[in-house]
Coordinates of C-alpha atoms in Angstrom, one line a residue:
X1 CA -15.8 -20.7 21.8
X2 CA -15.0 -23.5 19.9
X3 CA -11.9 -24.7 18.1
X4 CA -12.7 -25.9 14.3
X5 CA -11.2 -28.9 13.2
X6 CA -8.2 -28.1 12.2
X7 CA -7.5 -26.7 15.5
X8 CA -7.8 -23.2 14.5
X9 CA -10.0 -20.2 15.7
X10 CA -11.9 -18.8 13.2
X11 CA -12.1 -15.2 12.3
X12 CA -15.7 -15.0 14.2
X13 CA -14.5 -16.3 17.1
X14 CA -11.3 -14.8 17.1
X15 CA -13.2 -11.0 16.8
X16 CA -15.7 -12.5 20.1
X17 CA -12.9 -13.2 22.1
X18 CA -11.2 -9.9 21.2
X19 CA -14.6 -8.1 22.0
X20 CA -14.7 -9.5 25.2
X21 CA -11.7 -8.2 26.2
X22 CA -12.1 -4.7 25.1
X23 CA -15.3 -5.1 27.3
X24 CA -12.8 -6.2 30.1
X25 CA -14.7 -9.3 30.4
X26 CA -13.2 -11.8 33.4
X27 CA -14.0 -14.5 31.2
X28 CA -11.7 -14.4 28.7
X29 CA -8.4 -15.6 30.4
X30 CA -10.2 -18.9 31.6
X31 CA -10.9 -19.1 27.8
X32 CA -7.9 -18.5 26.3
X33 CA -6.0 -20.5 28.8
X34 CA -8.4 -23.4 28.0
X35 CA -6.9 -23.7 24.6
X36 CA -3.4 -23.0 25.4
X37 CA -1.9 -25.7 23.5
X38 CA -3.8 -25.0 20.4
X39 CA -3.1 -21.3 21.0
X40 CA 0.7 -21.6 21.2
X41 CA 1.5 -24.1 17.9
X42 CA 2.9 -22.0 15.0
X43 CA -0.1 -22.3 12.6
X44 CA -2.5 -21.2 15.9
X45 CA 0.4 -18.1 16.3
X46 CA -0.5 -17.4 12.8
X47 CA -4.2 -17.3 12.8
X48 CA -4.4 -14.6 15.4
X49 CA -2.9 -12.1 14.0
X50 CA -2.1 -9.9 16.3
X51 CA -1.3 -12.1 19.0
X52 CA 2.0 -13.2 18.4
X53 CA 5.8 -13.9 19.4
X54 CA 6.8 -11.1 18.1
X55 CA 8.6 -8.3 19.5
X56 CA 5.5 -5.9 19.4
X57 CA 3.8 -3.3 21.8
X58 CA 0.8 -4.8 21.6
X59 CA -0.3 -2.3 18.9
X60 CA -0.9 -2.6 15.0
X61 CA 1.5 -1.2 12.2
X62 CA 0.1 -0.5 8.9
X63 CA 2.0 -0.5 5.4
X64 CA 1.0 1.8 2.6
X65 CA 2.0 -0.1 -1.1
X66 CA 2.1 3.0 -3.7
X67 CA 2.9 1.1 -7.1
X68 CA 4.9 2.9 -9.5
X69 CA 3.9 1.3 -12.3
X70 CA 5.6 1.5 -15.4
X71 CA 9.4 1.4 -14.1
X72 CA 10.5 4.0 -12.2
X73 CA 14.2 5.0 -12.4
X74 CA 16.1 5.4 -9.1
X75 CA 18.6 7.3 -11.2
X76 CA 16.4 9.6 -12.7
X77 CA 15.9 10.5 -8.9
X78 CA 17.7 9.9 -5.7
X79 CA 20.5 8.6 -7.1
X80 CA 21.1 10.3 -10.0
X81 CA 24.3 10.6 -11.8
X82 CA 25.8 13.6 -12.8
X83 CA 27.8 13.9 -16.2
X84 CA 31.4 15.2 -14.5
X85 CA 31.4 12.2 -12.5
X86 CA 30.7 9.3 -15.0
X87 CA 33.6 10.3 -17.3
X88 CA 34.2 9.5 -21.0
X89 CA 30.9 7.9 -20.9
X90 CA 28.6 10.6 -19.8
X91 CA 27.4 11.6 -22.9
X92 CA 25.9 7.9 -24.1
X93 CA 24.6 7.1 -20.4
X94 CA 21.5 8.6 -18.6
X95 CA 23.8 11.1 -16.6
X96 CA 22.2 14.6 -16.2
X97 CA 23.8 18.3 -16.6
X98 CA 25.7 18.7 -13.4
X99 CA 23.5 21.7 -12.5
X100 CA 20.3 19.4 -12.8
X101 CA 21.4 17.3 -9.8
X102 CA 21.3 18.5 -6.7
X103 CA 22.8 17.8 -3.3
X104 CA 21.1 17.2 -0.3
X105 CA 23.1 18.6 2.6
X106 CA 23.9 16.0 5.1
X107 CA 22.1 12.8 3.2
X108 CA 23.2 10.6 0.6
X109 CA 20.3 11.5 -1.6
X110 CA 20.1 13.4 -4.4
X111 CA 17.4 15.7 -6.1
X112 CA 16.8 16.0 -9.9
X113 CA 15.3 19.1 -11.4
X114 CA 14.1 19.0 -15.2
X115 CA 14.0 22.7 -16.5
X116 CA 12.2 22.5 -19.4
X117 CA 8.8 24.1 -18.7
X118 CA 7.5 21.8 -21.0
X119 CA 7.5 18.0 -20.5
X120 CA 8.4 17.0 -24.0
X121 CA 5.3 15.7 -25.6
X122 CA 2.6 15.8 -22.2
X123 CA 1.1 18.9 -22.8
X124 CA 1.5 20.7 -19.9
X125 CA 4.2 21.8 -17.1
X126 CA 4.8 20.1 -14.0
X127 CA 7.2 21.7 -11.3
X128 CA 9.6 18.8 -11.4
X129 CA 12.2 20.1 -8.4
X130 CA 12.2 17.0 -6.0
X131 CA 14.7 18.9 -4.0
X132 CA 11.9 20.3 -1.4
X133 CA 10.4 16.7 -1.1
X134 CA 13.8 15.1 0.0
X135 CA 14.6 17.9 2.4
X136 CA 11.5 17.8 3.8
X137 CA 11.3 13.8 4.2
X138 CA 15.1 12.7 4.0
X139 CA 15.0 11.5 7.9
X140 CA 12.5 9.3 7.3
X141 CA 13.2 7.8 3.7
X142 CA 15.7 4.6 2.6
X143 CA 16.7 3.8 -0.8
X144 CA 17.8 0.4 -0.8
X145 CA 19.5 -1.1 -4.4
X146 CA 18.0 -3.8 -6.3
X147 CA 18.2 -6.5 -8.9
X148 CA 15.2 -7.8 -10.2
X149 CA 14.6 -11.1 -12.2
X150 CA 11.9 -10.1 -14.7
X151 CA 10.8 -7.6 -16.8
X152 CA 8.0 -8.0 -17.7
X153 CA 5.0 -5.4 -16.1
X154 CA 2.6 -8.2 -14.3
X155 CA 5.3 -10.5 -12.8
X156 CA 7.7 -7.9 -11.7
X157 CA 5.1 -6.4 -10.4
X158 CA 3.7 -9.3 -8.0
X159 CA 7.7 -9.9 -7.1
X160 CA 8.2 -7.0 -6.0
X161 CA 5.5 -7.7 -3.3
X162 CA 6.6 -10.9 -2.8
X163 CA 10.2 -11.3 -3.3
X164 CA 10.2 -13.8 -5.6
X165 CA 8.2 -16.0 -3.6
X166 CA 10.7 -15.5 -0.8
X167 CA 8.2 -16.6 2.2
X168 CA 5.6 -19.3 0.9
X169 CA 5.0 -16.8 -2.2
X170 CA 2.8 -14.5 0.5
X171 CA 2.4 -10.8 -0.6
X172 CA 3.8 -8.3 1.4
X173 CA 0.3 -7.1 2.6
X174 CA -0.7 -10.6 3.0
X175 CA 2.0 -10.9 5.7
X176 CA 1.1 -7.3 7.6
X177 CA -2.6 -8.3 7.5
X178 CA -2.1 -11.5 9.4
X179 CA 0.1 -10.1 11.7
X180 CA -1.9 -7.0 12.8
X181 CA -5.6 -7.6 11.1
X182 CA -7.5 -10.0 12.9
X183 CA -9.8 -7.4 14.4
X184 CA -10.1 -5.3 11.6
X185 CA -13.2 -5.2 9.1
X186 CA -11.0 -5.2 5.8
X187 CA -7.6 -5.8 7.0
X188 CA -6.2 -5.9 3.2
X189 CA -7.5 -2.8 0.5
X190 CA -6.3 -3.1 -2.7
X191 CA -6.3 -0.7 -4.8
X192 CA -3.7 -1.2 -7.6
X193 CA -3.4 -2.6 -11.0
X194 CA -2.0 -5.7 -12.7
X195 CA 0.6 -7.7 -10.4
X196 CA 0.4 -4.8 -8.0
X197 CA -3.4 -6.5 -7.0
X198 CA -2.9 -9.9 -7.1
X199 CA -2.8 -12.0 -4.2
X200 CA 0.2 -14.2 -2.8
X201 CA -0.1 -18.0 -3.7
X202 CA 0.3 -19.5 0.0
X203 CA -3.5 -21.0 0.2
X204 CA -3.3 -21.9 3.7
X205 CA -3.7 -18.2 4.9
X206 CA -6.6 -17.4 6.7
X207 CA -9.3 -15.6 4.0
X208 CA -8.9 -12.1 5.6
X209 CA -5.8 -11.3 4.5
X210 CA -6.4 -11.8 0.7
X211 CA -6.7 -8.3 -0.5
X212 CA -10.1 -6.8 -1.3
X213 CA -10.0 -5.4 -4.5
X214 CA -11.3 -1.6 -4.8
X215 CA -11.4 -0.6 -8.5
X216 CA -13.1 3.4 -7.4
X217 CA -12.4 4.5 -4.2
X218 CA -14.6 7.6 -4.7
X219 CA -17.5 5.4 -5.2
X220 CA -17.0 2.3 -3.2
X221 CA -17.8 3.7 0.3
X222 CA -21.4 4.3 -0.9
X223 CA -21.4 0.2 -1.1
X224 CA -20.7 -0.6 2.7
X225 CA -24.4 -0.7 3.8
X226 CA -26.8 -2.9 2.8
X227 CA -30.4 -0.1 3.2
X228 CA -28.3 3.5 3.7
X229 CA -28.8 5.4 0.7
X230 CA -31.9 4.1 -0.5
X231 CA -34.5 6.4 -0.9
X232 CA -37.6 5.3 1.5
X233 CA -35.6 2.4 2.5
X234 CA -37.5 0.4 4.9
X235 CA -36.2 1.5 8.8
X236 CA -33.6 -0.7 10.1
X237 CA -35.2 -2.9 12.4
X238 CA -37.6 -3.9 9.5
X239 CA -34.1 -4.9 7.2
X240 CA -32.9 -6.9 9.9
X241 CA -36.0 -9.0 10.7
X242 CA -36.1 -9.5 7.0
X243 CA -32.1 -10.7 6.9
X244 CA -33.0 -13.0 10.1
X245 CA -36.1 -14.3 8.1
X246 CA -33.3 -14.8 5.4
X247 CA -30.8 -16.3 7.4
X248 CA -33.2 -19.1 8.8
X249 CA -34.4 -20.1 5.7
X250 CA -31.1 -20.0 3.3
X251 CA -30.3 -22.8 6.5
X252 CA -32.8 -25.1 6.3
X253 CA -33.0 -24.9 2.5
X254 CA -32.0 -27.5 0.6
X255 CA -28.9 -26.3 -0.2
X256 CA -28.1 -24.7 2.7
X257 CA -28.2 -28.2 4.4
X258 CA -26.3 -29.7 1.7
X259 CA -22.9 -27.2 1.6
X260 CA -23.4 -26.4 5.4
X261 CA -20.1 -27.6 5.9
X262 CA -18.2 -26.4 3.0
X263 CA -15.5 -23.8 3.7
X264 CA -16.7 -21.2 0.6
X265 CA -20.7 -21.0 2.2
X266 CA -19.5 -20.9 5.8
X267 CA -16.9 -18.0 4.7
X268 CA -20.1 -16.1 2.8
X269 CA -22.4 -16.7 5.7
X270 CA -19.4 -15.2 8.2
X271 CA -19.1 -12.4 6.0
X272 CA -22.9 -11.8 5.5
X273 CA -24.4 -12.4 8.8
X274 CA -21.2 -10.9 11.5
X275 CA -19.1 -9.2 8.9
X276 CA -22.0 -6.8 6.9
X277 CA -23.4 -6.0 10.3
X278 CA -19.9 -4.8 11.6
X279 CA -19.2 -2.8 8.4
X280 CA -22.6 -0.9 9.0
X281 CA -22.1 -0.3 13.0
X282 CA -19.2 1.7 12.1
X283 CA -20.8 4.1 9.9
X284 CA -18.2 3.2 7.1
X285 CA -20.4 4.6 4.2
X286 CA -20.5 8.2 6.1
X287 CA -17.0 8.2 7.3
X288 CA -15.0 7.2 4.3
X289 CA -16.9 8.9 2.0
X290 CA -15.2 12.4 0.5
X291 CA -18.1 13.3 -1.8
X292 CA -19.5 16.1 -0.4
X293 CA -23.3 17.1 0.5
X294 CA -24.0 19.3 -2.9
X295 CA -27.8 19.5 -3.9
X296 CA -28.6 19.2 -6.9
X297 CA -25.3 17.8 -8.2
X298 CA -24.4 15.6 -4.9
X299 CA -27.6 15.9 -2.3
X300 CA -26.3 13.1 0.0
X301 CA -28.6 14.4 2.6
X302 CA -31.6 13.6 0.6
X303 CA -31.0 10.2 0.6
X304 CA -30.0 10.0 4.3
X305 CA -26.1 10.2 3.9
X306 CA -23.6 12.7 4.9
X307 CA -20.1 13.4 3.9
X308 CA -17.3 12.1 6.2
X309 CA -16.0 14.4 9.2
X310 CA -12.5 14.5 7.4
X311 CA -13.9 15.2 3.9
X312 CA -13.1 18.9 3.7
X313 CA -9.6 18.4 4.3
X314 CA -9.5 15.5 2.6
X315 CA -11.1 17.5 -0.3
X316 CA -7.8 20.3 0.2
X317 CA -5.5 18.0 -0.3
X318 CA -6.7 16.1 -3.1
X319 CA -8.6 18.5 -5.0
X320 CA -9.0 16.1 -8.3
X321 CA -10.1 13.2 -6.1
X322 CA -12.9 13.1 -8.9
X323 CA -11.3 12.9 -11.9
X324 CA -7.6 11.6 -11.0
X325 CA -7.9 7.8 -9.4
X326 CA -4.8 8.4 -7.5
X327 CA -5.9 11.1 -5.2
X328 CA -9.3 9.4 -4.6
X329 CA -7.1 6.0 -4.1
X330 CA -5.0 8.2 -1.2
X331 CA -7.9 10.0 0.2
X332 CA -9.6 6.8 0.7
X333 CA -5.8 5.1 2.0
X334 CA -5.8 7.5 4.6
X335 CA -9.4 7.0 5.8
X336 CA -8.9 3.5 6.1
X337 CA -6.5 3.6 8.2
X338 CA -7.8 6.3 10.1
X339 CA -10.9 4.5 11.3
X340 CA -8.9 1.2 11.8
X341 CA -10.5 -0.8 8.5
X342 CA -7.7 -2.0 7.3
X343 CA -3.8 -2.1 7.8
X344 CA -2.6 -2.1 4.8
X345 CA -3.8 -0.1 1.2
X346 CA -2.6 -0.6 -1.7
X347 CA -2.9 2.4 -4.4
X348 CA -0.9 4.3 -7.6
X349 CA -1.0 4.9 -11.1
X350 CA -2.6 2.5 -13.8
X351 CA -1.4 2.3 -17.2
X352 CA -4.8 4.4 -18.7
X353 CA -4.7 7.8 -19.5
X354 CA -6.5 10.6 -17.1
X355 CA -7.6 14.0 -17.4
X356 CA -7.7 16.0 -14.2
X357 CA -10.5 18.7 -13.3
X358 CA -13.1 20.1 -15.8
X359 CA -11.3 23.3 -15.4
X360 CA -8.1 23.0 -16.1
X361 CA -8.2 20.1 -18.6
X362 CA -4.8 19.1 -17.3
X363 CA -2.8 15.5 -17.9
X364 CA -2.8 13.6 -14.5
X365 CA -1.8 10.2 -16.2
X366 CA 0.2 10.2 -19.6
X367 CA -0.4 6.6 -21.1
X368 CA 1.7 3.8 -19.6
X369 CA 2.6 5.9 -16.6
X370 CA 6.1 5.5 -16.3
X371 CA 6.6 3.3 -19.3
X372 CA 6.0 6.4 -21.1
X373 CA 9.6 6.3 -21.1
X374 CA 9.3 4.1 -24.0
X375 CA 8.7 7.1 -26.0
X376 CA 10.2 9.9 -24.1
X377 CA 12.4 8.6 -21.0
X378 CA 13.2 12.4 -19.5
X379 CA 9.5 13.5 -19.6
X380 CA 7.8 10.7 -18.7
X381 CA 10.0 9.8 -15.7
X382 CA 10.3 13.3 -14.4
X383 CA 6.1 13.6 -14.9
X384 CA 6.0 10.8 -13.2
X385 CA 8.2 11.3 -10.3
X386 CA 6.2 13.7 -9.3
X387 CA 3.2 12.5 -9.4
X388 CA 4.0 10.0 -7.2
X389 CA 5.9 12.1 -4.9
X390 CA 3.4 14.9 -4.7
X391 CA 0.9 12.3 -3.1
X392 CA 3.1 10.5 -1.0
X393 CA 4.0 14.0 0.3
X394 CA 0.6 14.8 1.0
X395 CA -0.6 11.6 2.7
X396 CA 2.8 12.0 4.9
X397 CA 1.7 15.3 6.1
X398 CA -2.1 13.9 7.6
X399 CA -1.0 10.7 8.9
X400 CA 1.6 13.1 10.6
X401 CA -1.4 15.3 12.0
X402 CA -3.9 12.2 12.9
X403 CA -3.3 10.8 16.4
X404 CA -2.8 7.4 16.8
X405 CA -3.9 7.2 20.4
X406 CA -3.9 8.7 23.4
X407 CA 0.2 8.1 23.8
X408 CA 1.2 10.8 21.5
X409 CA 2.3 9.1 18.6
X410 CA 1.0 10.3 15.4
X411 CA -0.5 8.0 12.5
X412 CA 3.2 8.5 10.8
X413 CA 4.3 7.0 13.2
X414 CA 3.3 3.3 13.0
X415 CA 3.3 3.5 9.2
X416 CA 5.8 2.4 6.2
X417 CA 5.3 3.9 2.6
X418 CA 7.0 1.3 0.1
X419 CA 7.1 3.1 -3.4
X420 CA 7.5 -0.5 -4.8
X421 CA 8.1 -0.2 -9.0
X422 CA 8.6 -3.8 -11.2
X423 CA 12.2 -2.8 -12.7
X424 CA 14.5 0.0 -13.7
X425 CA 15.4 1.4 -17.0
X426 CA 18.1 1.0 -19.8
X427 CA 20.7 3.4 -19.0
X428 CA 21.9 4.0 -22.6
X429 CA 21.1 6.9 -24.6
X430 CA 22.4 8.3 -28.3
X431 CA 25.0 10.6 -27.9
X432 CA 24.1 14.0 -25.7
X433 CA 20.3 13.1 -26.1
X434 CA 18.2 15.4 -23.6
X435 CA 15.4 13.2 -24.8
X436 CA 15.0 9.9 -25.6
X437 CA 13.6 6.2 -25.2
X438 CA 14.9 3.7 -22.8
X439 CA 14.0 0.1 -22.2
X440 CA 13.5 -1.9 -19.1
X441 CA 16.2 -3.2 -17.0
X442 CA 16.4 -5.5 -14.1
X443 CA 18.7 -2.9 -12.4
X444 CA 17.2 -0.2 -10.0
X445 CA 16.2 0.7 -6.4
X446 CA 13.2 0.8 -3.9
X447 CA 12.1 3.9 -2.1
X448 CA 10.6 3.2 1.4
X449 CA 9.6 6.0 4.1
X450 CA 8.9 5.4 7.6
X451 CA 9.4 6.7 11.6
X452 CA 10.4 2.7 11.4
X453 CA 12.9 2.7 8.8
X454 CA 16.7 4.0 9.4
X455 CA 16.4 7.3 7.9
X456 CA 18.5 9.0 5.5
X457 CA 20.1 5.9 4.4
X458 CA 21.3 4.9 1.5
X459 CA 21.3 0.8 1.5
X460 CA 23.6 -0.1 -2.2
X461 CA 25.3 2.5 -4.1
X462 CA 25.8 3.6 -7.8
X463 CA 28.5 3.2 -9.8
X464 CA 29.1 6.4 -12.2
X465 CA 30.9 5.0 -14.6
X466 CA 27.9 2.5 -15.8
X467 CA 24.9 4.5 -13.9
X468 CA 24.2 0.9 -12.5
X469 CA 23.5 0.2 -8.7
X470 CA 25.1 -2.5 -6.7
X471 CA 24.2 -4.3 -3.3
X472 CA 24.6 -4.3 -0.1
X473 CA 24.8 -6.9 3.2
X474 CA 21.0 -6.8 4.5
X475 CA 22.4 -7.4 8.3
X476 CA 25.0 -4.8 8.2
X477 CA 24.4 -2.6 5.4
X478 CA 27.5 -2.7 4.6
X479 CA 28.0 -1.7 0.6
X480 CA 28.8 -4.3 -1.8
X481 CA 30.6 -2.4 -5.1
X482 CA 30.2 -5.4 -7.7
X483 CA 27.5 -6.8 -6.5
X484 CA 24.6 -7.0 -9.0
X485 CA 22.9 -10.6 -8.4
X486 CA 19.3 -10.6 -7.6
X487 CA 18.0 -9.3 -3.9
X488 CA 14.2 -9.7 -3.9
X489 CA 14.1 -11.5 -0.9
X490 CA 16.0 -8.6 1.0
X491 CA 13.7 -6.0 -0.2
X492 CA 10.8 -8.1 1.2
X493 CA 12.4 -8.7 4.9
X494 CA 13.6 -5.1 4.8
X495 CA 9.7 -4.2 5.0
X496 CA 8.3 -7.0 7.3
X497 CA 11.8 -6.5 9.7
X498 CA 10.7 -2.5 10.1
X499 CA 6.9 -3.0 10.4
X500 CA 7.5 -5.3 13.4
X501 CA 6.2 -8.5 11.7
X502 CA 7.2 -12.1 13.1
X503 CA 9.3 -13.9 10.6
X504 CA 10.3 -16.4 12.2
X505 CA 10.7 -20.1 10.8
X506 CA 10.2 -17.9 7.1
X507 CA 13.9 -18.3 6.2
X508 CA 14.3 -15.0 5.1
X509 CA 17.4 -12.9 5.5
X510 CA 18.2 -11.0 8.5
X511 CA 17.7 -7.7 7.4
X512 CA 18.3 -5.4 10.7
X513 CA 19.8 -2.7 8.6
X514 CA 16.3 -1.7 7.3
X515 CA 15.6 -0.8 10.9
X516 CA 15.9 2.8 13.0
X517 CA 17.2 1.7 16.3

């Protein structure tokens, strides 16, 4: 194994060495001790991954990113405001009937429960009670207060990923894949829209933890092998004498002799001649794939496929995995991290329309997601709410009944859910309004759930009187009433500090009072 020469190990090597050891080769200490002095500089720490200072077990964490596109409205949820309690001003603020807010015995959360069975304008009724979801997940879930510092959709977005640019402008999945996704085939999934699936701007990561972009996570499984799936495909020893043939001559090709050295062709021949290979050992376009075997309609088996193991439950849970991009986007989430592909997804709602099942003809995805509160601000954030919550409920429930290894702990438990929205809402409304339009606004909260995370905690509060939230001290958690200057960069240690990732020498805050302890 060599070292390149910028005295780092590449990805390639880095997965050899770590094969070797699973193989409990004798060989690999001599190896690594050989390079000790490149292995323990910072940027060295960095490019393994895994192997790190940090205070770990050894064992990856993964992260979940759910964007909530549009702007959803902490007080139109978990902290909302009821009218007795925000005075003279009730009337013009986005305070609810008293009997539309409920308590949640024991936590500082609150539930919000629209009854109209009609969603204004969305033609169809949703059960918008999020008191079951709270009860059920209140130990594990933290709201923590924010101020952003833009408003607009594309740039909040990526901010609220990177806080601002708070650690070398790296996204939070950027900083989760290098700490815990060296050994893994597609360390970063992306599945979001706008900001939510752009990449950090720190160039000097290593390539694997850019985010591979998915755009339909029902489809793209069928794309992880290079022959499966093609009728009368050639047998497989055929298809790799033919990519050695390839391989050889792509080398000694003009061009291939020319750019042998440049970083973008060595990074394509990595990916092409160890990284396909790997993809297609693991049986990827079998096991994450939740179509099921259906001649005529779907005859997988016809063309030598088969439907993963997990598909039928899969297929429970999200019924409309079809038709609504988010419940394909979580099926998928939960596969990859299932079969160790990845370590962090991201997924959530676009800004297009959708139409659920053939059946039903329902709405699964008013335009503008939650900036449908634009038009109607009730509707749209309640419609919205759930949505959201419905499929973070659901994925909570199989990570909780998926093993992680042979130590008892469940999936859940090595994984954070960051519900990460761009900005709140205007809290204004005409007098006594039970619908209306509301703006955007810089003022608003994050919803994070995790085993990790100090459960049932309320980091910030809400002031009644305005319906605006203020801060808190990261460290501590100790509530700051008053405070309402920006906190992106707390946000994004809150999430690194509970998953476990090193963040040393980053300068961010110390935010220990994101973590259970």
């Amino acid at each position: 194994m060599s070292l390149r020469n910028n005295g780092r190990l590449s990805r390639r090597e880095m997965l050899k060495a770590l094969s070797l050891c699973a193989a409990g080769s004798a060989t690999l200490g001599p190896l690594l001790t050989g390079c000790r002095d490149a292995l323990t500089t910072p940027a060295a720490l960095e490019q393994l991954g895994g192997v790190r200072r940090a205070r770990l077990d050894g064992k990856p964490r993964f992260l979940i990113v759910v964007g909530a596109a549009g702007g959803a409205s902490i007080v139109d949820s978990f902290l909302a405001v009821r009218a007795s309690e925000a005075g003279a001003n009730a009337s013009k603020l986005n305070t609810f009937p008293d009997e539309h807010v409920q308590g949640v015995d024991g936590s500082p959360f609150r539930a919000v429960k629209v009854s109209s069975p009609r969603l204004g304008n969305i033609p169809m009724a949703v059960n918008t009670d999020q008191l079951p979801f709270v009860r059920k997940h209140k130990d594990s879930m933290l709201v923590a207060t924010t101020v952003g510092t833009s408003v607009n959709h594309v740039i909040a977005q990526k901010r609220s990923l990177t806080g601002n640019g708070a650690w070398r402008g790296r996204t939070l999945q950027e900083c989760v894949a290098l700490q815990y996704g060296a050994s893994f085939p597609i360390p970063n999934v992306n599945m979001g829209m706008g900001g939510y699936s752009e990449r950090g701007t720190d160039g000097s990561l290593p390539p694997y933890c850019y985010g591979e972009v998915v755009t339909n996570a029902s489809l793209w499984p069928l794309g992880l092998d290079g022959s499966k799936g093609i009728k009368d495909a050639p047998p497989r020893d055929v298809v790799e004498m033919a990519r050695r043939t390839r391989n050889t001559l792509d080398s000694r090709s003009v061009f291939g002799q020319t750019f042998e050295n440049a970083a973008a062709l060595q990074r394509w021949n990595e990916q092409r001649i160890e990284g396909q290979p790997m993809l297609e050992a693991k049986e990827l376009i079998s096991r994450l794939n939740v179509l099921p075997d259906q001649p005529p309609a779907l005859p997988l088996s016809e063309y030598g496929l088969s439907s993963s193991p997990d598909g039928e439950r899969l297929r429970a849970a999200f019924p409309d995995y079809l038709t609504d991009p988010v419940q394909g986007q979580a099926a998928l989430a939960f596969l990859l991290l299932k079969y160790r592909v990845s370590v962090t997804v991201t997924l959530g709602p676009s800004f297009n329309v959708a139409v659920g099942s053939t059946a039903s003809q329902y709405i699964a995805n008013p335009p503008l997601a939650f900036d449908f509160s634009h038009t109607e601000h009730r509707s749209g954030q309640a419609f919205m709410w759930a949505r959201v919550l419905g499929v973070v409920d659901k994925l909570v429930d199989l990570l909780k009944a998926e093993p992680f290894d042979s130590s008892g702990e469940s999936l859940w438990d090595r994984t954070l859910i960051y519900v990460a929205t761009e900005f709140g809402r205007t809290r204004s409304r005409p007098a006594d309004a039970t619908e209306f339009s509301s703006g955007h606004d810089l003022n608003n909260g994050f919803l994070m759930l995790s085993p990790m995370l100090k459960g049932n905690t309320l980091l910030g509060g809400i002031d009644p009187l305005t319906a605006l939230t203020y801060g808190f001290d990261p460290r501590t958690g100790e509530p700051r009433p008053g405070k309402l200057e920006t906190n992106e960069p707390d946000i994004f240690s809150g999430v690194l500090t509970a998953l476990g990732v090193d963040t040393s020498g980053s300068g961010l805050p110390d935010a220990s009072a994101f973590v259970r302890t």
